[in-house]
Coordinates of C-alpha atoms and ligand atoms in Angstrom, one line a residue:
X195 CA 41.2 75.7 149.2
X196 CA 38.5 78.1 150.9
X197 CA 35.9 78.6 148.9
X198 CA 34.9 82.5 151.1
X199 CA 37.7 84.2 151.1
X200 CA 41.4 83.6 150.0
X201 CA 44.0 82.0 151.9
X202 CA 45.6 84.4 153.9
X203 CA 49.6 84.8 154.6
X204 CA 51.0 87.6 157.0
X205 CA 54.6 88.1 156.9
X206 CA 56.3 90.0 158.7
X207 CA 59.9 90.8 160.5
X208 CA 60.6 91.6 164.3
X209 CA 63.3 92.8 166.5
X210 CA 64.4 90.2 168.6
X211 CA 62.4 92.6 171.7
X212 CA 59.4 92.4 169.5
X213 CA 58.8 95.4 167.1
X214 CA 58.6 95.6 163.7
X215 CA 59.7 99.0 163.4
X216 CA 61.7 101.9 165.4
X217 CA 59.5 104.6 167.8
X218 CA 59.4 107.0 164.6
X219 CA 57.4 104.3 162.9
X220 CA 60.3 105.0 160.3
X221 CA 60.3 102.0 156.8
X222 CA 61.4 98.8 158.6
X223 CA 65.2 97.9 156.9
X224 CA 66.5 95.8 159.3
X225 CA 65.9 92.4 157.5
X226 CA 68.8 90.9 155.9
X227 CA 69.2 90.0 152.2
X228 CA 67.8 86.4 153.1
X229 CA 65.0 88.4 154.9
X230 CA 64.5 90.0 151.6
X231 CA 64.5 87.3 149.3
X232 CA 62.2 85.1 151.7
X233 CA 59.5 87.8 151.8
X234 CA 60.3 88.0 147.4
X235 CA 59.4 84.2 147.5
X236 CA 56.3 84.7 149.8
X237 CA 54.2 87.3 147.5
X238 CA 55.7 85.6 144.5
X239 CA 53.6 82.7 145.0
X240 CA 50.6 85.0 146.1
X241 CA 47.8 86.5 143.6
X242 CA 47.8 89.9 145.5
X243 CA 49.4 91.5 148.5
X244 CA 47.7 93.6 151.0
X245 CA 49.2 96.3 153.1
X246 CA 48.0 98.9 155.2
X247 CA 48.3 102.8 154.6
X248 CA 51.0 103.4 157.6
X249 CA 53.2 100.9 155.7
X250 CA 53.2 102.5 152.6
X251 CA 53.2 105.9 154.0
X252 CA 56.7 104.8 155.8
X253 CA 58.3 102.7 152.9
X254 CA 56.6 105.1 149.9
X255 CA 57.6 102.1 147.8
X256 CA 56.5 98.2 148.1
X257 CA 58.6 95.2 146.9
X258 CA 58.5 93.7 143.9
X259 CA 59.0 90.2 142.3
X260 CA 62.7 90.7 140.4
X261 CA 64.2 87.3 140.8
X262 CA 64.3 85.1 137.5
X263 CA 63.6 82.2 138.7
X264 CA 60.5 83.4 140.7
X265 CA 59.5 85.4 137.7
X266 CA 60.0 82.5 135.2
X267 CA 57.4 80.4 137.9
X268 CA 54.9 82.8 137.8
X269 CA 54.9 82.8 134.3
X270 CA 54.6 79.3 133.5
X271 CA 51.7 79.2 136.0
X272 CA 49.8 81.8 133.9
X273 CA 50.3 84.3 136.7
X274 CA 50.7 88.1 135.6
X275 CA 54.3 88.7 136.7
X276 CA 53.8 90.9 139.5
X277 CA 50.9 90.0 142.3
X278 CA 48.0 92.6 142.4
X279 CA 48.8 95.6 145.6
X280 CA 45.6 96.2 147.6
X281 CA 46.2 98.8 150.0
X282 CA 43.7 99.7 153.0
X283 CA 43.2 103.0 154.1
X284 CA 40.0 104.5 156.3
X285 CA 40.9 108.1 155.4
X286 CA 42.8 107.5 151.4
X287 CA 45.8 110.3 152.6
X288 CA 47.9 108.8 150.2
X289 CA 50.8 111.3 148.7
X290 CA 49.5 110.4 144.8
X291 CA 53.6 111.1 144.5
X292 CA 55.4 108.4 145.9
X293 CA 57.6 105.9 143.7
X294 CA 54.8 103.2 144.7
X295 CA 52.8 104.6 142.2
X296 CA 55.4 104.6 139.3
X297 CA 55.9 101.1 140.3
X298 CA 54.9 98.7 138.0
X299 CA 52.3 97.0 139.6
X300 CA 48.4 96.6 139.6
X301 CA 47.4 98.7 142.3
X302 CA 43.7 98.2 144.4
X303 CA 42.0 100.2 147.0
X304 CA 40.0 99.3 149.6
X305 CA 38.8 102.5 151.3
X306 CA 35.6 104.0 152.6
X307 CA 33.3 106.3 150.2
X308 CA 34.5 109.5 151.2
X309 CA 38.4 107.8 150.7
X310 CA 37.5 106.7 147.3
X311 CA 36.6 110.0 146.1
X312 CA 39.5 111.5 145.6
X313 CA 40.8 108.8 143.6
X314 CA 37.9 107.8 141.7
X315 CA 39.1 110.7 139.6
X316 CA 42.3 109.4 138.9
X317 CA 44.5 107.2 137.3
X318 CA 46.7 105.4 140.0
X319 CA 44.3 102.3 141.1
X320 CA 43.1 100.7 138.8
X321 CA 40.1 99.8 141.0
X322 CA 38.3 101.0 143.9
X323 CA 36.8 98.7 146.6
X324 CA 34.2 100.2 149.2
X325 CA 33.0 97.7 151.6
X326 CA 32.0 100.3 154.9
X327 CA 30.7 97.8 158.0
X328 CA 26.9 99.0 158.8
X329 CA 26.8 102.0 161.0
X330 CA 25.9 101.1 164.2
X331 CA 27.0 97.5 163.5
X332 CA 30.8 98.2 162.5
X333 CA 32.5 95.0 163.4
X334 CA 35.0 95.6 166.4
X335 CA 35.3 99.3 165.5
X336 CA 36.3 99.1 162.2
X337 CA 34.6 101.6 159.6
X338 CA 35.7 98.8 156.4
X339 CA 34.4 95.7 156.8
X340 CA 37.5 93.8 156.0
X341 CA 35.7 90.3 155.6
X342 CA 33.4 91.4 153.3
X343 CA 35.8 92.9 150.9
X344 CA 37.7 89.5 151.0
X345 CA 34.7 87.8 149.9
X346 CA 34.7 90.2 147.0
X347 CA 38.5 89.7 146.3
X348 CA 37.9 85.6 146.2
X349 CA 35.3 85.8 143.4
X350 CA 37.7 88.5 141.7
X351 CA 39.7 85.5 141.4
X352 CA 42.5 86.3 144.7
X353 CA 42.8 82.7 145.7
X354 CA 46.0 83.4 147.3
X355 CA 46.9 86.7 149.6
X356 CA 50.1 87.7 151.5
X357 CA 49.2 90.3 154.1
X358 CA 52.2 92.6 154.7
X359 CA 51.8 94.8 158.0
X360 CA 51.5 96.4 159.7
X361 CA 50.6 96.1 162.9
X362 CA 47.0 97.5 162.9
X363 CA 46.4 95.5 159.5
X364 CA 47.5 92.3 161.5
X365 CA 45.6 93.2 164.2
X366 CA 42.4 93.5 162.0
X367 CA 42.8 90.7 160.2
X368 CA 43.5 88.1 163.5
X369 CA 40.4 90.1 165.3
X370 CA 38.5 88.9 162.3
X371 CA 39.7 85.6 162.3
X372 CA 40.9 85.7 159.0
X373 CA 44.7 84.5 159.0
X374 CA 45.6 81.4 158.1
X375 CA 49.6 81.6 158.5
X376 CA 52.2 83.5 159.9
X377 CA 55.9 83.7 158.5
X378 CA 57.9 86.0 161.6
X379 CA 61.7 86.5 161.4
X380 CA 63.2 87.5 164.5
X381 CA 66.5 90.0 163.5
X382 CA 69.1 90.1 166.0
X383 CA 68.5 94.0 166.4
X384 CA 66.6 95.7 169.8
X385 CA 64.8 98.4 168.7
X386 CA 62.6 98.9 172.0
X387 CA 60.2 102.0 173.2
X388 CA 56.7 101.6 174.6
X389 CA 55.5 103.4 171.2
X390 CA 57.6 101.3 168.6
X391 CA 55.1 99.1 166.6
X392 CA 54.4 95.6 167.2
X393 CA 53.5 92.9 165.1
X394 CA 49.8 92.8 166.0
X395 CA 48.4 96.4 167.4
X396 CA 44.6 96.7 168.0
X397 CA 43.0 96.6 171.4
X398 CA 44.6 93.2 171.9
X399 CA 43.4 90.1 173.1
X400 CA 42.5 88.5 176.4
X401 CA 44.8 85.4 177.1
X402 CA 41.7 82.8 177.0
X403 CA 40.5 84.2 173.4
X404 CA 44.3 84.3 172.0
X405 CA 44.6 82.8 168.2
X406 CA 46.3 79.9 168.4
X407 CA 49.7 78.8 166.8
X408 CA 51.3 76.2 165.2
X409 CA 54.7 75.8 164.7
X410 CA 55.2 74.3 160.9
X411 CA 59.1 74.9 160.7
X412 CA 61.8 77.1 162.1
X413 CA 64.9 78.0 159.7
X414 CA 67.8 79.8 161.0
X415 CA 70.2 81.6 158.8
X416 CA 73.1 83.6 159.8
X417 CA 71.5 85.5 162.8
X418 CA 68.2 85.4 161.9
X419 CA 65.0 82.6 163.0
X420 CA 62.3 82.4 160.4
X421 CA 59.1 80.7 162.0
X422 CA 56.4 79.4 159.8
X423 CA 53.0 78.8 161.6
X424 CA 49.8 77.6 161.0
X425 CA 46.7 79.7 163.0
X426 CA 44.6 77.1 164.9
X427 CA 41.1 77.6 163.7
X428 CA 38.7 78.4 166.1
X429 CA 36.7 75.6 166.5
X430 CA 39.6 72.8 166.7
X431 CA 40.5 75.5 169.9
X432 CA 37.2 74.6 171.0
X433 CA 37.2 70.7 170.2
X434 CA 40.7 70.6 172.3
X435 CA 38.9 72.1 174.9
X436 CA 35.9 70.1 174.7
X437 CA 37.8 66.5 174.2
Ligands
NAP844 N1 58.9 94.8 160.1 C1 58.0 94.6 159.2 O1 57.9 93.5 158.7 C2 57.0 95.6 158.9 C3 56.0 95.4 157.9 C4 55.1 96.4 157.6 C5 55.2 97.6 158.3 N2 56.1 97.8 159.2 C6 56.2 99.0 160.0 O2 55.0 99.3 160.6 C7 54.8 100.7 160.6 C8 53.4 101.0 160.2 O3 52.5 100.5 161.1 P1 51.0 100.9 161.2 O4 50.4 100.3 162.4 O5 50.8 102.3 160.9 O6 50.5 100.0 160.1 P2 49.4 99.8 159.0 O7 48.5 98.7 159.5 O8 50.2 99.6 157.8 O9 48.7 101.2 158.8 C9 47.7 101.7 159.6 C10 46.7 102.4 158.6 O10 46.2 101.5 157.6 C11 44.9 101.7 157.5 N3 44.2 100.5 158.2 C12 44.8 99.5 158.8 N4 43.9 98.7 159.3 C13 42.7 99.2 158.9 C14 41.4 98.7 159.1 N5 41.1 97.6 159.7 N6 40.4 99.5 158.6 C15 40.7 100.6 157.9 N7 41.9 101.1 157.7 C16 42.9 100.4 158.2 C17 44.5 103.0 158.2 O11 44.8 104.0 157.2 P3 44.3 105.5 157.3 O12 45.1 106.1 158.4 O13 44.8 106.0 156.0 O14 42.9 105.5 157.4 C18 45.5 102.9 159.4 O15 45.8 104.2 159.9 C19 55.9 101.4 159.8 O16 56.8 101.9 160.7 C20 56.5 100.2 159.0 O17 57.9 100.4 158.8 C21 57.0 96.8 159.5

């Protein structure tokens, strides 16, 4: 177990071209029903989920744990029966009435001070997170200093966090080096467009300084391909490339 940070899971879904959602940016419901239920099991064996603003801003809504069985697990391992929802947003423009917000769920922000002060009058998170990156010193252009605020979330007892999109999110978090796997499931859809999202945005990365992948397992049901990886830490890149 990492003692800094939690262990962090992105999972997402992809068009077979490569996009996890249409040119509109519109909610990506192109998964199947096995799509579904394998992203149900991921954040029900997580301690909190993390998304980005753009994702809830398409979706409005986030899933949550309904199946017995995985609710049954999560009780007998003392978990409360829906993971904590951390959502990270530079500005806060969330619309205070979408159905996330009835949901029933713990909800977390992770915001800048000017984001948090709208909320910080309000009921809908339950707590407020600002970690801002020094000015002058913001890490790779970020205004939140992501790392820092998953130190935080480790000693608030977040040993386990499932990372769910979008694209700039992902592309944070693997700039940071701070993703440990990757679930992907290709859907036998083409969605295409130069502006349709991918599933890591960002300024992208030069071939030599590319995370690494390992392939843990590949399942294929019905149409779909679910790969599971592992992201090669930085220094075993290093110790291939040295031995
Ligand atoms: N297929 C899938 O599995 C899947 C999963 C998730 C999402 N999606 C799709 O992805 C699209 C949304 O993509 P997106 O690129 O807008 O995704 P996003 O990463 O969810 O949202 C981007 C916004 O989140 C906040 N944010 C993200 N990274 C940040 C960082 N490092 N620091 C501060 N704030 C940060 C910012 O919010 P503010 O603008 O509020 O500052 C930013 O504008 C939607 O169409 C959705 O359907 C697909």
């Amino acid at each position: 177990m990492l003692q800094h940070r939690p262990y962090v899971t992105v999972i997402l879904a992809m068009s077979a071209d490569g996009k996890i959602a249409d040119f509109k940016y519109s909610a990506a419901r192109f998964g199947s029903q096995f799509d579904k239920a394998h992203l149900e099991k991921q954040i029900a064996i997580v301690d909190a989920v993390l998304l980005g603003a753009g994702t809830l801003r398409a979706y409005g809504t986030t899933l949550t744990v309904s199946n017995p069985n995985l609710l049954q697990h999560r009780e007998k391992t003392d978990k409360p029966l829906q993971p904590l929802h951390i959502v990270l947003t530079e500005s806060a423009n969330l619309n205070p009435e979408i159905r996330f917000f009835q949901q029933p769920v713990r909800r977390w922000l992770l915001t800048t001070q000017q984001g948090a002060d709208f909320w910080r009058k309000r009921w809908e998170f339950e707590r407020i997170f600002t970690f801002e990156a020094n000015p002058g010193n913001e890490q790779l252009n970020q205004k939140i200093n992501i790392t820092a605020a998953l130190a935080q979330f480790k000693l608030e007892g977040i040993d386990n966090l499932a990372v769910l999109g979008g694209g700039k999110l992902v592309a944070a978090m693997f700039e940071l080096d701070l993703v440990d796997e990757f679930w992907l499931t290709v859907c036998p859809l083409i969605l295409g467009g130069e502006i349709a999202p991918t599933p890591v945005a960002g300024n992208g990365f030069l071939e030599n300084f590319a995370p690494r992948l390992e392939l843990l397992e590949v399942k294929t049901v019905a149409n779909e391909v679910f790969l599971h990886y592992r992201v090669v830490r930085r220094q075993e890149v290093n110790m291939i490339d040295v031995g």
